[in-house]
């Protein structure tokens, strides 16, 4: 067991452990991922078709996480009392196979680890799970020799407050890059938080 797989267990009946994704938790992680994409039908292609109409299948999920490398860089939060997956964070770097859509939204540099997707189940939000998932990603990124950790956040997403507290800062981009990002996000997600566009954020390691 590596250092990033040792979780600090909260002394309560709903204690949560943070660990790398394993096949044992494929079904639970897939369920939470599809719930995140569905998100009350707020995410819509061009504000029309709900993304929840196109859930990821188990076949697609297994293809996405078919390598030990992909599983080791994905963090999950598991509730001790019932084994339910209540959070996850998917991280990639330039050496890994990525979803074509993700690659179009953001191309990776050498030395960069990117959090593709992160979600915490609504019933456990506010309990520090998001911070612990980010800690896992940062530790794993450093293990892989990265010099920075990045993520994208849709405009209006309240999770940005968490990222700022964790040390992420907005990345300064050109007007053209901002415009292209806005078009891409609108096409894929619509206006999930009623605001257009989004922000790329990064945390540079010392």
C-alpha positions as a Markdown table, in Angstrom:
| # | Residue | x | y | z |
|---|---|---|---|---|
| 1 | Unk | 0.0 | 0.0 | 0.0 |
| 2 | Unk | 1.4 | 3.4 | -1.0 |
| 3 | Unk | 1.3 | 6.6 | 1.1 |
| 4 | Unk | -1.6 | 8.0 | -0.9 |
| 5 | Unk | -3.7 | 4.9 | -0.2 |
| 6 | Unk | -3.6 | 5.3 | 3.5 |
| 7 | Unk | -6.7 | 7.3 | 4.5 |
| 8 | Unk | -7.4 | 9.2 | 7.7 |
| 9 | Unk | -10.5 | 7.5 | 8.9 |
| 10 | Unk | -13.0 | 9.8 | 10.6 |
| 11 | Unk | -14.1 | 8.2 | 13.9 |
| 12 | Unk | -17.8 | 7.8 | 13.2 |
| 13 | Unk | -20.2 | 5.2 | 11.9 |
| 14 | Unk | -20.0 | 6.9 | 8.5 |
| 15 | Unk | -16.2 | 6.9 | 8.2 |
| 16 | Unk | -14.9 | 7.4 | 4.7 |
| 17 | Unk | -11.7 | 5.9 | 3.2 |
| 18 | Unk | -9.9 | 7.2 | 0.2 |
| 19 | Unk | -8.3 | 4.7 | -2.1 |
| 20 | Unk | -7.4 | 3.9 | -5.8 |
| 21 | Unk | -10.2 | 2.6 | -8.0 |
| 22 | Unk | -10.5 | -1.2 | -8.1 |
| 23 | Unk | -12.7 | -3.6 | -10.0 |
| 24 | Unk | -14.6 | -4.3 | -6.8 |
| 25 | Unk | -16.0 | -0.7 | -7.0 |
| 26 | Unk | -16.5 | -0.3 | -10.7 |
| 27 | Unk | -20.3 | -0.5 | -10.5 |
| 28 | Unk | -20.5 | 2.0 | -7.6 |
| 29 | Unk | -18.1 | 4.5 | -9.3 |
| 30 | Unk | -20.0 | 4.2 | -12.6 |
| 31 | Unk | -23.3 | 4.9 | -10.9 |
| 32 | Unk | -21.9 | 8.0 | -9.3 |
| 33 | Unk | -20.3 | 9.1 | -12.5 |
| 34 | Unk | -23.6 | 8.9 | -14.4 |
| 35 | Unk | -25.4 | 10.7 | -11.6 |
| 36 | Unk | -22.8 | 13.5 | -11.9 |
| 37 | Unk | -23.4 | 13.8 | -15.6 |
| 38 | Unk | -27.1 | 13.6 | -15.2 |
| 39 | Unk | -27.1 | 16.3 | -12.4 |
| 40 | Unk | -30.8 | 17.0 | -12.3 |
| 41 | Unk | -30.9 | 17.2 | -16.2 |
| 42 | Unk | -29.0 | 20.6 | -16.0 |
| 43 | Unk | -26.2 | 19.4 | -18.3 |
| 44 | Unk | -27.5 | 19.5 | -21.8 |
| 45 | Unk | -26.0 | 19.3 | -25.3 |
| 46 | Unk | -26.4 | 22.9 | -26.7 |
| 47 | Unk | -29.0 | 23.4 | -23.8 |
| 48 | Unk | -31.3 | 20.9 | -25.6 |
| 49 | Unk | -30.6 | 17.2 | -25.0 |
| 50 | Unk | -30.0 | 16.1 | -21.4 |
| 51 | Unk | -26.6 | 14.3 | -21.1 |
| 52 | Unk | -28.4 | 11.9 | -18.8 |
| 53 | Unk | -29.9 | 10.4 | -22.0 |
| 54 | Unk | -26.5 | 9.1 | -22.9 |
| 55 | Unk | -25.1 | 7.3 | -19.8 |
| 56 | Unk | -21.8 | 5.6 | -19.8 |
| 57 | Unk | -22.2 | 1.8 | -20.0 |
| 58 | Unk | -20.2 | -0.7 | -18.0 |
| 59 | Unk | -18.5 | -1.8 | -21.3 |
| 60 | Unk | -17.4 | 1.7 | -21.9 |
| 61 | Unk | -16.3 | 2.2 | -18.3 |
| 62 | Unk | -14.2 | -1.0 | -18.3 |
| 63 | Unk | -12.5 | 0.2 | -21.5 |
| 64 | Unk | -11.8 | 3.5 | -19.9 |
| 65 | Unk | -10.2 | 1.9 | -16.8 |
| 66 | Unk | -8.8 | -1.3 | -18.4 |
| 67 | Unk | -5.2 | -0.6 | -17.3 |
| 68 | Unk | -3.7 | -0.6 | -13.8 |
| 69 | Unk | -2.3 | 2.9 | -14.6 |
| 70 | Unk | -5.8 | 4.3 | -15.2 |
| 71 | Unk | -7.1 | 2.8 | -12.0 |
| 72 | Unk | -4.2 | 3.9 | -9.8 |
| 73 | Unk | -4.7 | 7.6 | -10.8 |
| 74 | Unk | -8.4 | 7.5 | -10.0 |
| 75 | Unk | -9.4 | 8.2 | -6.4 |
| 76 | Unk | -12.6 | 6.9 | -4.9 |
| 77 | Unk | -14.2 | 7.7 | -1.5 |
| 78 | Unk | -15.8 | 4.6 | 0.1 |
| 79 | Unk | -18.2 | 4.7 | 3.1 |
| 80 | Unk | -17.0 | 2.1 | 5.6 |
| 81 | Unk | -20.5 | 1.3 | 6.9 |
| 82 | Unk | -21.9 | 0.0 | 3.6 |
| 83 | Unk | -19.1 | 0.0 | 1.0 |
| 84 | Unk | -20.9 | 2.7 | -1.1 |
| 85 | Unk | -18.8 | 4.9 | -3.4 |
| 86 | Unk | -19.6 | 8.4 | -2.3 |
| 87 | Unk | -16.9 | 10.3 | -4.3 |
| 88 | Unk | -14.4 | 10.0 | -7.1 |
| 89 | Unk | -11.8 | 12.0 | -8.9 |
| 90 | Unk | -10.4 | 10.9 | -12.3 |
| 91 | Unk | -6.9 | 12.1 | -13.1 |
| 92 | Unk | -4.8 | 11.6 | -16.2 |
| 93 | Unk | -1.5 | 12.8 | -17.7 |
| 94 | Unk | 0.0 | 13.0 | -21.2 |
| 95 | Unk | 1.1 | 9.4 | -21.2 |
| 96 | Unk | -2.4 | 8.0 | -20.7 |
| 97 | Unk | -5.2 | 7.4 | -23.2 |
| 98 | Unk | -7.9 | 10.0 | -22.8 |
| 99 | Unk | -11.5 | 10.4 | -24.0 |
| 100 | Unk | -11.6 | 12.3 | -27.4 |
| 101 | Unk | -13.9 | 14.9 | -26.0 |
| 102 | Unk | -11.7 | 15.6 | -23.0 |
| 103 | Unk | -8.7 | 15.9 | -25.3 |
| 104 | Unk | -10.5 | 18.5 | -27.5 |
| 105 | Unk | -11.4 | 20.6 | -24.4 |
| 106 | Unk | -7.9 | 20.6 | -23.0 |
| 107 | Unk | -4.6 | 19.3 | -24.3 |
| 108 | Unk | -2.0 | 18.2 | -21.7 |
| 109 | Unk | 1.6 | 19.4 | -21.4 |
| 110 | Unk | 4.6 | 17.4 | -20.2 |
| 111 | Unk | 4.7 | 17.4 | -16.4 |
| 112 | Unk | 1.0 | 18.1 | -16.1 |
| 113 | Unk | -1.6 | 15.9 | -14.3 |
| 114 | Unk | -5.2 | 16.9 | -15.1 |
| 115 | Unk | -8.3 | 16.1 | -13.1 |
| 116 | Unk | -10.8 | 15.1 | -15.8 |
| 117 | Unk | -13.8 | 14.7 | -13.5 |
| 118 | Unk | -14.6 | 14.9 | -9.8 |
| 119 | Unk | -17.8 | 14.4 | -7.9 |
| 120 | Unk | -19.0 | 13.9 | -4.3 |
| 121 | Unk | -22.4 | 12.3 | -3.6 |
| 122 | Unk | -24.9 | 15.0 | -2.5 |
| 123 | Unk | -25.6 | 13.3 | 0.8 |
| 124 | Unk | -21.9 | 13.5 | 1.9 |
| 125 | Unk | -21.0 | 16.9 | 0.6 |
| 126 | Unk | -19.5 | 19.3 | 3.2 |
| 127 | Unk | -17.7 | 16.6 | 5.1 |
| 128 | Unk | -14.2 | 17.1 | 3.6 |
| 129 | Unk | -14.3 | 14.4 | 1.0 |
| 130 | Unk | -13.6 | 16.8 | -1.9 |
| 131 | Unk | -10.4 | 18.0 | -0.1 |
| 132 | Unk | -9.2 | 14.4 | 0.6 |
| 133 | Unk | -9.8 | 13.5 | -3.1 |
| 134 | Unk | -7.7 | 16.4 | -4.2 |
| 135 | Unk | -5.0 | 15.5 | -1.7 |
| 136 | Unk | -4.9 | 12.0 | -3.2 |
| 137 | Unk | -4.6 | 13.5 | -6.7 |
| 138 | Unk | -1.8 | 15.8 | -5.7 |
| 139 | Unk | 0.2 | 13.1 | -4.0 |
| 140 | Unk | -0.3 | 10.7 | -7.0 |
| 141 | Unk | 0.7 | 13.5 | -9.4 |
| 142 | Unk | 3.9 | 14.1 | -7.5 |
| 143 | Unk | 4.7 | 10.4 | -7.5 |
| 144 | Unk | 4.4 | 10.5 | -11.3 |
| 145 | Unk | 6.9 | 13.4 | -11.5 |
| 146 | Unk | 4.3 | 16.1 | -12.4 |
| 147 | Unk | 5.1 | 19.8 | -11.7 |
| 148 | Unk | 1.5 | 20.9 | -11.6 |
| 149 | Unk | -2.1 | 19.8 | -11.2 |
| 150 | Unk | -4.8 | 21.3 | -13.3 |
| 151 | Unk | -8.6 | 21.1 | -13.7 |
| 152 | Unk | -11.4 | 22.9 | -15.5 |
| 153 | Unk | -14.4 | 24.4 | -13.7 |
| 154 | Unk | -17.7 | 25.5 | -15.4 |
| 155 | Unk | -18.7 | 29.1 | -14.7 |
| 156 | Unk | -20.9 | 29.4 | -11.7 |
| 157 | Unk | -19.9 | 26.0 | -10.2 |
| 158 | Unk | -19.7 | 26.5 | -6.4 |
| 159 | Unk | -17.0 | 23.8 | -6.2 |
| 160 | Unk | -14.6 | 26.5 | -7.3 |
| 161 | Unk | -14.4 | 27.8 | -3.7 |
| 162 | Unk | -13.0 | 24.4 | -2.7 |
| 163 | Unk | -10.3 | 24.5 | -5.5 |
| 164 | Unk | -9.2 | 28.0 | -4.4 |
| 165 | Unk | -8.9 | 27.0 | -0.8 |
| 166 | Unk | -6.8 | 24.0 | -1.9 |
| 167 | Unk | -4.4 | 26.3 | -3.7 |
| 168 | Unk | -5.6 | 26.4 | -7.3 |
| 169 | Unk | -5.4 | 29.6 | -9.3 |
| 170 | Unk | -7.0 | 30.7 | -12.5 |
| 171 | Unk | -4.9 | 30.3 | -15.6 |
| 172 | Unk | -4.5 | 33.4 | -17.8 |
| 173 | Unk | -5.6 | 32.6 | -21.3 |
| 174 | Unk | -5.9 | 34.5 | -24.6 |
| 175 | Unk | -9.3 | 35.8 | -25.7 |
| 176 | Unk | -9.4 | 33.3 | -28.5 |
| 177 | Unk | -8.7 | 30.4 | -26.2 |
| 178 | Unk | -11.5 | 31.7 | -23.8 |
| 179 | Unk | -13.9 | 31.9 | -26.7 |
| 180 | Unk | -13.1 | 28.4 | -28.0 |
| 181 | Unk | -13.5 | 27.1 | -24.5 |
| 182 | Unk | -16.9 | 28.8 | -24.1 |
| 183 | Unk | -18.2 | 27.3 | -27.4 |
| 184 | Unk | -16.9 | 23.8 | -26.5 |
| 185 | Unk | -18.4 | 23.9 | -23.0 |
| 186 | Unk | -21.8 | 25.2 | -24.3 |
| 187 | Unk | -21.9 | 22.5 | -27.0 |
| 188 | Unk | -21.2 | 19.7 | -24.5 |
| 189 | Unk | -22.9 | 20.9 | -21.3 |
| 190 | Unk | -25.1 | 23.9 | -22.1 |
| 191 | Unk | -25.4 | 26.2 | -19.1 |
| 192 | Unk | -25.5 | 23.9 | -16.0 |
| 193 | Unk | -25.0 | 26.8 | -13.7 |
| 194 | Unk | -26.8 | 29.4 | -15.8 |
| 195 | Unk | -23.5 | 31.1 | -16.8 |
| 196 | Unk | -21.5 | 30.6 | -20.1 |
| 197 | Unk | -17.9 | 29.4 | -20.2 |
| 198 | Unk | -15.5 | 28.2 | -17.6 |
| 199 | Unk | -12.1 | 28.6 | -16.1 |
| 200 | Unk | -8.9 | 26.5 | -16.3 |
| 201 | Unk | -7.2 | 26.3 | -12.9 |
| 202 | Unk | -3.7 | 25.1 | -11.8 |
| 203 | Unk | -1.7 | 24.3 | -8.7 |
| 204 | Unk | 2.0 | 24.6 | -9.2 |
| 205 | Unk | 4.1 | 22.3 | -7.1 |
| 206 | Unk | 7.1 | 23.7 | -5.2 |
